[in-house]
Coordinates of C-alpha atoms and ligand atoms in Angstrom, one line a residue:
M121 CA -0.1 0.0 -0.4
N122 CA 1.0 3.7 -0.2
P123 CA 3.4 4.6 2.8
T124 CA 1.7 7.7 3.4
S125 CA -1.8 6.4 3.1
D126 CA -3.9 6.9 6.4
P127 CA -2.8 5.2 9.1
G128 CA -5.2 4.7 12.0
S129 CA -7.0 2.6 8.5
E130 CA -6.7 0.0 9.7
A131 CA -8.4 -4.3 9.2
V132 CA -7.8 -7.1 10.0
S133 CA -6.5 -9.6 7.4
P134 CA -8.0 -13.4 7.0
E135 CA -6.6 -15.2 9.0
G136 CA -6.5 -12.4 12.1
A137 CA -3.6 -12.3 12.6
R138 CA -2.6 -8.9 11.4
P139 CA -3.8 -6.3 11.0
V140 CA -3.6 -5.1 7.2
A141 CA -4.0 -1.5 6.2
R142 CA -7.2 -0.5 3.8
P143 CA -7.0 0.5 0.1
Q144 CA -7.2 4.0 -0.4
V145 CA -8.5 4.9 -3.3
V146 CA -10.1 8.3 -4.8
L147 CA -13.3 7.8 -7.1
G148 CA -13.4 10.8 -9.0
V149 CA -17.3 12.1 -10.8
S150 CA -17.0 14.3 -13.5
G151 CA -20.7 15.8 -15.3
G152 CA -22.0 12.6 -16.9
I153 CA -25.7 11.5 -16.9
A154 CA -23.8 8.1 -15.5
A155 CA -22.7 9.7 -12.5
Y156 CA -25.3 8.7 -10.4
K157 CA -24.1 4.9 -12.0
A158 CA -20.8 5.6 -9.9
C159 CA -22.9 5.6 -6.6
E160 CA -23.4 1.7 -7.4
L161 CA -20.0 1.7 -7.9
L162 CA -17.9 3.4 -4.8
R163 CA -20.9 1.0 -2.6
R164 CA -18.9 -2.1 -4.0
L165 CA -15.9 -0.6 -3.2
T166 CA -16.9 0.6 0.2
E167 CA -18.7 -2.6 1.6
S168 CA -15.4 -4.6 0.1
G169 CA -13.5 -3.0 2.5
H170 CA -12.0 -0.1 0.4
D171 CA -11.4 3.8 1.9
V172 CA -13.1 5.8 -1.0
T173 CA -12.6 10.1 -1.1
V174 CA -15.4 11.1 -3.4
V175 CA -14.0 13.8 -5.7
P176 CA -16.7 15.1 -7.4
T177 CA -16.1 17.8 -10.4
A178 CA -18.9 20.8 -10.0
S179 CA -21.2 19.8 -12.7
A180 CA -20.6 16.0 -11.1
L181 CA -22.8 17.6 -8.3
R182 CA -25.3 19.2 -10.8
F183 CA -26.3 14.8 -11.3
V184 CA -25.9 13.9 -8.1
G185 CA -25.1 15.9 -5.1
A186 CA -23.2 16.1 -2.4
P187 CA -24.9 14.5 0.7
T188 CA -25.2 11.5 -1.5
W189 CA -21.5 11.0 -1.9
A190 CA -20.6 12.3 1.8
A191 CA -24.0 9.5 3.0
L192 CA -22.0 6.2 1.5
S193 CA -18.8 7.5 2.0
G194 CA -18.9 7.7 5.1
R195 CA -15.9 10.8 4.4
P196 CA -16.5 14.6 3.7
V197 CA -16.4 15.1 0.0
A198 CA -15.5 18.3 -1.8
T199 CA -14.4 19.7 -5.2
E200 CA -12.8 23.3 -4.8
V201 CA -8.5 23.4 -3.1
W202 CA -10.5 25.6 -1.0
D203 CA -12.4 23.5 1.0
G204 CA -9.9 22.5 4.0
V205 CA -7.1 24.3 2.7
H206 CA -5.3 23.7 6.2
E207 CA -5.4 20.0 5.6
V208 CA -3.6 20.7 1.3
P209 CA -6.3 18.4 -0.1
H210 CA -5.2 19.3 -3.5
V211 CA -1.5 17.3 -2.6
R212 CA -3.1 15.1 0.5
I213 CA -5.3 13.2 -1.3
G214 CA -3.4 12.6 -4.5
Q215 CA -0.2 11.7 -2.8
S216 CA -2.2 8.9 -0.1
A217 CA -4.3 7.9 -2.5
D218 CA -3.0 3.9 -3.9
L219 CA -5.3 4.2 -6.6
V220 CA -7.5 6.8 -8.2
V221 CA -11.2 6.0 -10.9
I222 CA -13.0 8.6 -12.7
A223 CA -16.3 7.3 -13.6
P224 CA -18.3 8.5 -16.1
A225 CA -14.8 10.8 -16.7
T226 CA -16.1 13.6 -19.7
A227 CA -15.0 14.1 -22.3
D228 CA -14.2 17.9 -21.0
L229 CA -11.9 16.2 -18.2
M230 CA -10.1 13.8 -20.3
A231 CA -9.1 16.8 -22.4
K232 CA -7.4 19.1 -18.9
A233 CA -6.3 15.2 -17.9
A234 CA -4.5 15.2 -20.8
H235 CA -3.3 19.4 -20.5
G236 CA -2.3 19.4 -17.4
Q237 CA -5.0 21.6 -16.3
A238 CA -5.5 22.1 -12.6
D239 CA -8.4 24.5 -11.6
D240 CA -10.7 22.3 -9.6
L241 CA -9.7 19.5 -6.8
L242 CA -10.2 16.4 -9.1
T243 CA -8.0 17.6 -11.3
N244 CA -5.6 18.6 -8.7
T245 CA -5.8 15.1 -7.6
L246 CA -4.9 13.6 -11.0
L247 CA -1.6 16.2 -10.8
T248 CA -0.1 15.0 -7.7
A249 CA -0.9 11.4 -7.4
R250 CA 1.4 8.6 -8.6
C251 CA -0.5 5.3 -8.1
P252 CA -2.3 3.5 -11.0
V253 CA -4.8 6.0 -12.8
V254 CA -8.1 4.3 -14.7
F255 CA -10.6 6.3 -16.4
A256 CA -14.2 5.2 -17.8
P257 CA -15.4 7.5 -19.9
A258 CA -19.0 8.1 -21.2
M259 CA -20.0 10.6 -23.1
H260 CA -21.9 10.2 -26.8
T261 CA -20.6 9.0 -29.8
E262 CA -20.0 11.9 -31.8
M263 CA -18.3 13.4 -28.0
W264 CA -15.7 9.5 -28.0
E265 CA -14.7 9.7 -31.8
H266 CA -14.1 13.4 -32.3
P267 CA -10.5 13.8 -33.4
A268 CA -9.9 16.1 -30.0
T269 CA -11.1 13.4 -27.0
R270 CA -8.5 10.4 -29.3
D271 CA -5.7 12.4 -28.8
N272 CA -6.6 13.3 -25.2
V273 CA -7.3 9.6 -25.0
A274 CA -3.9 8.7 -26.2
T275 CA -1.9 10.2 -24.5
L276 CA -3.4 9.9 -21.2
R277 CA -2.7 5.9 -22.9
R278 CA 0.6 6.8 -23.3
R279 CA 1.5 7.9 -20.2
G280 CA 0.2 5.0 -18.5
A281 CA -3.6 6.0 -17.2
L282 CA -5.8 3.1 -18.7
V283 CA -8.9 4.0 -20.1
V284 CA -10.7 2.4 -21.0
E285 CA -13.5 1.6 -23.9
P286 CA -17.3 3.0 -23.1
A287 CA -19.8 0.5 -23.9
E288 CA -22.0 0.5 -26.4
G289 CA -25.8 0.3 -26.6
R290 CA -28.5 3.1 -25.5
L291 CA -27.5 6.7 -25.1
T292 CA -29.0 9.2 -22.3
G293 CA -31.7 10.6 -25.3
K294 CA -33.2 8.2 -28.2
D295 CA -29.9 7.3 -29.7
T296 CA -27.3 4.1 -29.8
G297 CA -24.1 4.3 -30.0
K298 CA -20.4 3.6 -27.9
G299 CA -20.3 5.3 -25.7
R300 CA -22.0 4.1 -22.4
L301 CA -20.6 3.2 -19.0
P302 CA -18.9 0.0 -19.1
D303 CA -21.5 -1.8 -15.7
P304 CA -20.3 -0.6 -12.6
G305 CA -19.7 -4.1 -11.0
E306 CA -16.8 -4.5 -13.5
I307 CA -15.5 -1.4 -13.0
F308 CA -15.8 -2.6 -10.2
E309 CA -14.0 -5.9 -10.4
L310 CA -11.3 -4.4 -12.5
V311 CA -10.6 -2.0 -9.5
V312 CA -9.1 -4.7 -7.4
D313 CA -7.8 -6.4 -10.4
L314 CA -5.5 -4.0 -10.3
L315 CA -5.5 -2.7 -6.8
T316 CA -4.2 -6.7 -6.4
R317 CA -1.3 -6.4 -8.6
A318 CA -0.2 -3.3 -7.4
R319 CA -0.1 -4.7 -3.8
G320 CA 4.1 -4.1 -3.1
T321 CA 5.0 -3.6 -6.4
A322 CA 4.7 -0.2 -8.0
A323 CA 2.2 0.5 -10.8
P324 CA 0.5 -2.3 -12.5
V325 CA 1.9 -4.0 -15.5
Q326 CA 0.4 -3.1 -18.8
D327 CA 1.9 -5.2 -20.9
L328 CA -0.4 -6.1 -23.1
A329 CA -0.9 -2.1 -24.6
G330 CA -1.4 -2.1 -28.2
R331 CA -2.1 -5.0 -28.1
Q332 CA -5.5 -7.1 -29.8
V333 CA -6.8 -10.0 -28.0
V334 CA -10.1 -12.4 -28.7
V335 CA -11.4 -15.3 -26.0
S336 CA -14.4 -16.7 -26.5
A337 CA -16.1 -17.7 -23.7
G338 CA -19.3 -20.1 -22.7
G339 CA -21.4 -23.2 -23.9
T340 CA -22.0 -23.4 -27.4
R341 CA -26.6 -23.6 -28.1
E342 CA -27.3 -26.7 -31.0
Y343 CA -30.4 -25.8 -31.8
L344 CA -33.1 -29.7 -33.1
D345 CA -35.9 -26.6 -33.6
P346 CA -37.5 -22.9 -32.0
V347 CA -37.8 -23.9 -28.7
R348 CA -34.7 -26.6 -27.7
F349 CA -31.3 -27.2 -28.1
L350 CA -28.3 -29.4 -27.3
G351 CA -25.7 -27.7 -25.0
N352 CA -23.6 -27.5 -22.3
R353 CA -22.8 -26.1 -18.6
S354 CA -19.7 -24.3 -19.6
S355 CA -20.2 -20.7 -17.2
G356 CA -18.7 -18.8 -19.1
L357 CA -16.6 -17.2 -16.1
Q358 CA -12.8 -18.4 -16.9
G359 CA -13.9 -16.3 -20.0
V360 CA -15.1 -13.3 -19.2
A361 CA -11.9 -13.5 -15.6
L362 CA -9.7 -13.7 -19.0
A363 CA -11.7 -10.4 -20.8
R364 CA -10.7 -8.4 -17.5
A365 CA -7.2 -9.7 -16.8
A366 CA -6.5 -8.7 -20.7
V367 CA -7.9 -5.2 -20.4
A368 CA -6.3 -4.3 -16.7
R369 CA -3.1 -4.9 -18.9
G370 CA -4.3 -2.6 -21.4
A371 CA -5.2 -4.7 -24.0
D372 CA -7.7 -3.8 -26.6
V373 CA -10.3 -7.0 -26.5
T374 CA -13.0 -8.5 -28.3
L375 CA -14.6 -11.3 -25.9
V376 CA -17.2 -13.5 -28.5
A377 CA -19.6 -15.2 -25.2
A378 CA -21.8 -17.6 -26.3
N379 CA -25.1 -18.2 -24.5
V380 CA -23.0 -16.0 -21.3
A381 CA -25.2 -14.2 -18.5
L382 CA -23.1 -12.4 -17.2
P383 CA -22.7 -8.6 -17.2
D384 CA -20.2 -7.6 -20.8
P385 CA -16.1 -7.5 -19.0
A386 CA -15.5 -2.9 -19.3
G387 CA -13.6 -1.9 -21.8
A388 CA -14.5 -5.1 -23.9
K389 CA -15.9 -5.2 -27.6
V390 CA -19.1 -8.0 -26.8
V391 CA -20.0 -10.2 -29.7
R392 CA -22.6 -12.3 -28.4
V393 CA -23.3 -15.8 -30.0
E394 CA -25.9 -18.6 -29.7
T395 CA -24.5 -21.5 -31.5
T396 CA -20.8 -23.4 -32.7
A397 CA -21.3 -21.7 -36.2
Q398 CA -21.9 -18.3 -34.7
L399 CA -18.9 -18.8 -32.6
R400 CA -16.6 -20.0 -35.5
D401 CA -17.4 -16.9 -38.2
A402 CA -17.6 -14.5 -35.4
V403 CA -13.6 -15.2 -33.7
V404 CA -12.1 -15.9 -37.1
V405 CA -13.1 -12.7 -37.9
A406 CA -11.8 -10.8 -34.9
A407 CA -8.7 -13.5 -34.9
A408 CA -7.6 -11.8 -37.9
G409 CA -6.0 -9.1 -36.6
A410 CA -5.3 -10.2 -33.4
D411 CA -2.0 -10.4 -31.1
A412 CA -3.3 -13.8 -29.3
V413 CA -7.0 -15.5 -28.9
V414 CA -7.7 -18.0 -26.5
M415 CA -10.5 -20.0 -26.4
A416 CA -12.0 -20.4 -23.1
A417 CA -15.8 -21.6 -24.8
A418 CA -16.6 -25.4 -24.9
P419 CA -18.2 -25.3 -28.3
A420 CA -20.6 -28.0 -29.2
D421 CA -18.1 -30.8 -31.3
F422 CA -22.3 -32.0 -33.0
R423 CA -25.1 -30.2 -34.1
P424 CA -27.9 -32.0 -34.9
A425 CA -28.2 -32.2 -39.0
N426 CA -31.6 -30.8 -39.4
V427 CA -33.2 -28.6 -38.1
S428 CA -37.0 -28.6 -37.3
Q429 CA -38.5 -25.0 -37.9
A430 CA -41.7 -25.4 -36.6
K431 CA -41.3 -27.1 -33.2
I432 CA -41.1 -31.2 -33.1
K433 CA -44.1 -32.8 -31.7
K434 CA -44.9 -36.5 -29.7
S435 CA -46.0 -38.7 -31.5
G436 CA -49.5 -41.4 -31.4
D437 CA -47.5 -44.1 -30.9
G438 CA -45.0 -43.1 -28.1
S439 CA -41.9 -43.3 -30.4
A440 CA -39.1 -40.8 -29.6
P441 CA -37.6 -39.2 -32.6
A442 CA -33.8 -40.5 -34.0
L443 CA -31.3 -37.9 -33.6
E444 CA -28.7 -37.6 -36.1
L445 CA -25.8 -35.5 -35.2
V446 CA -23.6 -33.8 -37.7
Q447 CA -19.8 -32.7 -36.6
N448 CA -19.1 -29.1 -35.6
P449 CA -15.8 -27.3 -37.5
D450 CA -12.6 -27.2 -35.0
I451 CA -12.0 -23.2 -34.3
L452 CA -9.0 -24.2 -32.1
H453 CA -7.5 -26.2 -35.2
E454 CA -8.7 -24.2 -37.5
I455 CA -7.4 -20.7 -35.9
S456 CA -3.7 -22.1 -34.7
T457 CA -3.7 -23.9 -38.6
R458 CA -4.6 -20.5 -40.3
R459 CA -3.0 -17.9 -38.6
V460 CA -3.6 -15.0 -40.2
R461 CA -0.6 -13.5 -39.0
P462 CA 2.1 -16.1 -38.4
E463 CA 3.4 -14.6 -34.9
S464 CA 0.7 -14.8 -33.0
V465 CA -0.4 -16.7 -30.0
V466 CA -3.0 -19.1 -29.9
V467 CA -4.1 -21.1 -26.4
G468 CA -6.7 -24.1 -26.0
F469 CA -8.6 -26.0 -23.5
A470 CA -8.8 -29.2 -22.5
A471 CA -10.4 -30.3 -19.2
E472 CA -9.3 -34.6 -19.3
T473 CA -9.9 -37.1 -16.8
G474 CA -7.3 -38.9 -18.3
D475 CA -7.9 -43.1 -19.4
D476 CA -6.3 -46.4 -20.0
T477 CA -4.6 -44.9 -23.2
G478 CA -2.4 -42.0 -20.8
S479 CA -2.7 -39.7 -17.5
V480 CA -4.4 -36.2 -18.8
L481 CA -1.0 -34.8 -18.9
D482 CA 0.1 -37.2 -21.9
L483 CA -4.2 -36.8 -23.6
A484 CA -3.0 -33.0 -22.8
R485 CA -0.2 -32.7 -24.7
A486 CA -1.4 -35.3 -27.2
K487 CA -4.3 -33.1 -27.9
L488 CA -1.9 -29.8 -28.5
A489 CA -0.5 -31.8 -31.2
R490 CA -3.3 -32.7 -32.7
K491 CA -4.8 -28.7 -32.5
G492 CA -1.5 -27.0 -33.2
C493 CA -2.1 -24.4 -31.1
D494 CA 0.7 -22.6 -28.9
L495 CA -0.2 -22.7 -25.0
L496 CA -3.1 -25.6 -23.4
V497 CA -4.4 -25.0 -20.1
V498 CA -5.2 -28.4 -18.9
N499 CA -8.0 -29.1 -15.9
D500 CA -7.9 -32.1 -14.7
V501 CA -11.3 -32.3 -13.8
S502 CA -11.3 -37.2 -12.5
G503 CA -12.4 -34.9 -9.1
G504 CA -15.8 -33.6 -10.3
A505 CA -16.3 -30.8 -13.2
V506 CA -15.3 -27.0 -12.3
F507 CA -18.4 -25.8 -14.0
G508 CA -19.7 -22.8 -12.1
Q509 CA -17.1 -23.0 -9.4
P510 CA -15.1 -19.5 -8.8
D511 CA -11.8 -21.1 -8.1
N512 CA -10.3 -23.0 -10.3
E513 CA -6.3 -25.1 -11.3
A514 CA -4.2 -26.0 -14.1
V515 CA -0.9 -27.2 -15.8
I516 CA 0.1 -24.7 -18.3
L517 CA 1.1 -26.6 -21.4
A518 CA 3.4 -25.1 -24.4
A519 CA 4.2 -26.9 -27.2
D520 CA 7.6 -26.3 -27.3
G521 CA 7.6 -28.6 -24.2
A522 CA 7.0 -26.1 -21.2
A523 CA 4.5 -26.9 -18.3
V524 CA 3.5 -24.4 -15.5
E525 CA 1.5 -25.4 -12.8
V526 CA -1.0 -22.3 -12.2
P527 CA -1.9 -24.0 -7.9
R528 CA -6.3 -24.2 -6.2
G529 CA -6.6 -20.1 -7.2
S530 CA -9.5 -17.2 -8.8
K531 CA -10.3 -18.1 -12.2
A532 CA -8.3 -14.8 -12.5
A533 CA -5.3 -15.3 -11.0
L534 CA -5.5 -18.4 -13.8
A535 CA -6.1 -15.5 -16.1
H536 CA -3.4 -13.1 -15.5
A537 CA -1.4 -16.7 -15.5
I538 CA -2.5 -17.2 -19.0
W539 CA -1.7 -14.1 -20.1
D540 CA 1.9 -13.8 -18.3
Q541 CA 3.1 -16.7 -20.9
V542 CA 0.8 -15.3 -23.6
A543 CA 2.9 -12.2 -22.9
A544 CA 6.3 -13.8 -22.8
R545 CA 6.1 -15.3 -25.9
L546 CA 4.5 -11.5 -28.1
G547 CA 8.1 -10.3 -26.6
Ligands
CTP145 N1 -12.9 -26.1 -29.5 C1 -13.2 -25.4 -31.0 N2 -13.5 -26.4 -31.1 C2 -14.7 -27.5 -31.4 C3 -14.9 -28.4 -30.2 C4 -13.8 -27.3 -29.5 O1 -12.2 -24.7 -30.8 N3 -15.3 -28.0 -31.7 C5 -11.7 -25.5 -28.4 C6 -12.4 -25.3 -27.1 O2 -13.4 -24.1 -27.4 C7 -11.0 -25.5 -26.5 C8 -10.1 -26.7 -26.9 O3 -10.7 -26.8 -28.3 O4 -10.2 -24.8 -26.0 C9 -10.1 -28.1 -26.8 O5 -11.4 -28.7 -26.3 P1 -11.9 -30.8 -26.4 O6 -13.8 -30.3 -26.1 O7 -11.1 -31.1 -25.2 O8 -11.3 -30.9 -27.9 P2 -12.0 -32.1 -28.7 O9 -11.0 -31.7 -29.3 O10 -13.1 -32.2 -28.5 O11 -11.3 -33.4 -27.8 P3 -12.0 -34.2 -27.8 O12 -11.9 -35.3 -28.2 O13 -11.1 -35.0 -26.1 O14 -13.8 -34.0 -26.7

């Protein structure tokens, strides 16, 4: 934690042994209608043991008033450098922060930050902070796409700030497009990721900055008729963890999500699909310009040979319909063996139990060779499935013979272990 963090602010570690400093987070709020969504982010941060100082701009207070921020944070709220001058807040707040997150970040706030202007408490705080800084922009599409905003975003990113891409969807008026504030719960996940990786070190490494990565997640559905399908139990949690982790490391992320009932990770472009054919098409398009592709999805290997246009009815004689299946394309094999960019890194997953023909690792090595990918993340599922569980453990096998064991831990930890291997290979 930052050595200048408030020493009186402590929490007890999970083991109950030694008090640990509570992370000091500054939540900057600039003047956009999405300011109301920052209340949810604030609530999640305080409820999970973070000390949060909210620094709204004067315009932000036109959308959500100071009493709301003060009540939710349990701390006084100021917008100007002239409040409580004896405590030198324009310097102290930034200096003692472990992380600054601006949500929403307007075009105006980012323009000021890019040019080092400091005419209120938030912009002063940005100049004095030496910790990770995250901007979660929200604005109309035209403002986001304007060359002035593009330049300011590029400047902030070049200096090491994490500026997440806005989400697409309904905007304030009747229009839709890119510019929505990402889901507050997902901004929270990003903040936690950055704080976790920053613990005890300098600012977290954005070793995937400028890289385009594609992650597939979830399980496909193969329709029998308009209401029935063959599916599987993949939740998409590991794929979503991979997308979040890649955003936190600075990558430009496309998540191809097959039937994933989770919110879109902040900053990722999300393409939602249902069937293996749709998943294949979306992955092939996204992979064309990608530096890395991680196939964490569970595509069905087979689909019904014929899809009935009408709902299949029971026959009167009690007989069941015969189900004829045909094989689906192997997306991982296709992506690995027909690379548009030969230097790209392709990663597959394999859940194995081992059998008479070989151990889990024997079968996984054979699969790695068969698929033609660079890395294969192997789960030993002999003791039961991992679907929908928060934890995972795995071995990451490499085509060059290397093997990295990742001990049981969160799916976020496994995601980072995978990106460590990918980043090392991208050089
Ligand atoms: N995969 C794929 N396309 C498919 C099936 C699987 O791209 N049609 C990918 C998965 O996303 C995963 C990897 O291949 O990354 C391994 O999947 P798995 O089902 O273990 O591979 P199979 O070749 O189907 O092997 P098995 O015969 O053991 O089921």
